[in-house]
Every structure is written in structure tokens, then in C-alpha cells.
Amino acid sequence: ANAESAVAECVKAREHLVSGLEKLLDESRSALEADKSAASELLKRKAEIEDKKQQVEVAIMRALGPTESNGQPGEGDTGSPHNELDRPEMEALTPPQMEDEDADEPVEASETANILSSTEQDSAQSIQSIPVSTNGSKKRRRVDDSEDFPDLGGDDGIEP
């Protein structure tokens, strides 16, 4: 008797679970249909917008087509073919001395390299000839000996 009532409760619980799952499945199916209809509506609206966009572009191109051909002779006063011939002349404005500058550049680069190497040697010699103190007294003497910085007074105990 105990086992029969336990099995009956189990069956009842499973039927209740199945009915709940069926409700959930029906709700999901209706939501899916709503989403599909919304997606198809959006695709339809997108296609309509693209069609309108194409129509507007075609209308603009038709409207601009005659205006552009009328505008170019007005600007040049001699016709658009003459303006097209002038364009290559603008390219001729490039300086012809590019080859001369290229020949000068290696000499300048070598001179620059020589100057840099001599500067590096001078700085290396000056670095080697300066005695370095571990407590930093040399740095203090350079600042104290230098007349570049005026004595402003009121150091408030700050070391130079």
C-alpha cells in the first residue's frame, strides 16, 4: 500500500511536470513565431528602404547629370576637354632637381655621421675625465659653482 501511494505520487508529479513543460514549450513556440514575423517584417522594411534609397540615388544622379556637364564649361569657359589637358601640366610643377638633391644627400649623411661620431668621442672623453663621487658632492659643487642660478633665498632646509 505504501509503495502504491509512492508510485501514484511519482506519476502525478511527472504528469504535472510534463504539463508545465508543454505550457513552456507552447509559450516558446509562440515567442518563436512572433520573432520570425518580426524578422520577416524587418527584412521587408529593409528591402523597401533599399528600394527607396536606390530610387533617390537614381533621381539625384539624373538631376546632377545635366548640371555637372553645364557646370564644367562655365568654370573653364573653354570646355571640359581643355581642362583635362591642363591637368598633366600641374604634374610638371614637381621640381626637376630631385636627382641633384639625391646626390647631395649621401654626402650630407656621411658628414652628419662624422660629426656625430666626433661628438660621441668628445662626450666619451669628457665622461671619462670627470671624477665621480659616490656621495654626490661633485653635483653639489657644479650647482654651487655655477653662476647661472641666482640665489633666491628661503630654501627652507632644502639641499641644492
XYZ file of C-alpha atoms in Angstrom:
160
model
C 0.000 0.000 0.000
C 2.873 2.317 0.847
C 4.651 1.543 -2.424
C 1.471 2.042 -4.458
C 0.867 5.503 -2.987
C 4.524 6.494 -3.591
C 4.308 5.366 -7.214
C 0.982 7.215 -7.656
C 2.565 10.409 -6.244
C 5.521 9.968 -8.588
C 3.211 9.568 -11.602
C 1.176 12.610 -10.532
C 4.342 14.706 -10.146
C 5.623 13.641 -13.542
C 2.276 14.458 -15.209
C 2.336 17.866 -13.546
C 5.935 18.365 -14.770
C 5.007 17.311 -18.314
C 2.030 19.701 -18.384
C 4.280 22.543 -17.167
C 6.876 21.710 -19.810
C 4.168 21.619 -22.500
C 2.993 25.083 -21.418
C 6.582 26.331 -21.553
C 7.041 24.730 -24.975
C 3.840 26.378 -26.273
C 4.982 29.762 -24.937
C 8.385 29.308 -26.568
C 6.758 28.339 -29.871
C 4.508 31.403 -29.821
C 7.507 33.617 -28.977
C 9.437 31.992 -31.827
C 6.612 32.718 -34.266
C 6.464 36.321 -33.057
C 10.230 36.680 -33.527
C 10.038 35.148 -37.004
C 7.252 37.526 -38.020
C 9.215 40.486 -36.617
C 12.321 39.365 -38.521
C 10.381 38.997 -41.767
C 8.796 42.427 -41.214
C 12.234 43.950 -40.658
C 13.597 42.297 -43.795
C 10.610 43.584 -45.750
C 11.112 47.115 -44.401
C 14.832 46.898 -45.142
C 14.104 45.898 -48.735
C 11.640 48.800 -49.076
C 14.194 51.224 -47.660
C 16.881 49.931 -50.025
C 14.490 50.346 -52.964
C 13.689 53.914 -51.909
C 17.391 54.580 -51.441
C 18.148 53.324 -54.946
C 15.317 55.429 -56.372
C 16.612 58.534 -54.608
C 20.174 57.871 -55.792
C 18.975 57.418 -59.366
C 16.910 60.603 -59.120
C 19.900 62.508 -57.733
C 22.185 61.190 -60.461
C 19.630 62.160 -63.116
C 19.315 65.615 -61.604
C 23.086 66.079 -61.280
C 23.972 64.650 -64.686
C 22.955 67.661 -66.791
C 24.046 70.102 -64.071
C 27.596 68.718 -63.988
C 28.041 68.948 -67.741
C 26.686 72.527 -67.713
C 28.822 73.488 -64.710
C 32.194 72.441 -66.114
C 32.176 74.635 -69.231
C 31.066 77.572 -67.091
C 34.068 77.083 -64.816
C 36.649 76.745 -67.590
C 34.835 78.926 -70.145
C 36.538 76.851 -72.886
C 35.043 73.404 -72.312
C 35.906 70.386 -70.228
C 38.374 68.785 -72.731
C 40.682 71.787 -72.342
C 40.556 71.438 -68.556
C 41.565 67.800 -68.896
C 44.627 68.831 -70.922
C 45.666 71.309 -68.206
C 45.782 68.624 -65.531
C 49.034 66.965 -66.736
C 50.685 70.405 -66.737
C 50.060 70.576 -62.996
C 52.144 67.434 -62.608
C 55.044 69.229 -64.300
C 55.286 71.542 -61.266
C 57.339 68.894 -59.484
C 60.909 70.225 -59.062
C 63.298 68.681 -61.593
C 66.256 68.845 -59.166
C 65.334 65.668 -57.307
C 68.385 63.869 -58.753
C 70.750 66.654 -57.614
C 69.317 66.526 -54.100
C 69.709 62.738 -54.073
C 73.392 63.132 -54.970
C 73.878 65.668 -52.169
C 72.097 63.577 -49.550
C 74.771 60.840 -49.204
C 77.467 63.495 -48.681
C 75.318 65.183 -46.053
C 74.628 61.854 -44.408
C 78.335 60.997 -44.264
C 79.164 64.452 -42.912
C 76.451 64.058 -40.318
C 77.817 60.651 -39.382
C 81.334 62.110 -38.991
C 80.019 64.941 -36.817
C 78.022 62.521 -34.692
C 80.969 60.170 -34.226
C 83.307 63.034 -33.257
C 80.683 64.357 -30.837
C 80.314 60.905 -29.330
C 84.104 60.626 -28.916
C 84.307 64.067 -27.282
C 81.470 63.255 -24.919
C 83.028 59.878 -24.113
C 86.354 61.563 -23.283
C 84.667 64.186 -21.124
C 82.729 61.495 -19.289
C 85.899 59.538 -18.632
C 87.826 62.586 -17.390
C 85.193 63.622 -14.820
C 85.819 62.009 -11.433
C 82.639 60.584 -9.998
C 81.994 60.780 -6.278
C 79.720 58.252 -4.606
C 78.134 60.751 -2.211
C 77.142 63.223 -4.950
C 79.349 66.087 -3.733
C 80.520 66.755 -7.286
C 76.971 67.511 -8.341
C 76.554 69.971 -5.491
C 79.754 71.750 -6.410
C 78.653 72.142 -10.022
C 75.418 73.797 -8.945
C 77.138 75.897 -6.253
C 79.983 76.964 -8.557
C 77.618 77.852 -11.368
C 76.574 81.485 -11.646
C 73.622 80.552 -13.882
C 71.239 80.169 -10.938
C 70.534 83.241 -8.795
C 70.307 82.788 -5.045
C 66.609 83.106 -4.339
C 66.995 82.538 -0.609
C 64.404 80.873 1.566
C 65.489 77.323 0.816
C 63.525 76.050 3.811
C 66.158 73.438 4.543
C 66.216 72.014 1.006
C 69.647 70.955 -0.126
C 70.750 72.235 -3.546
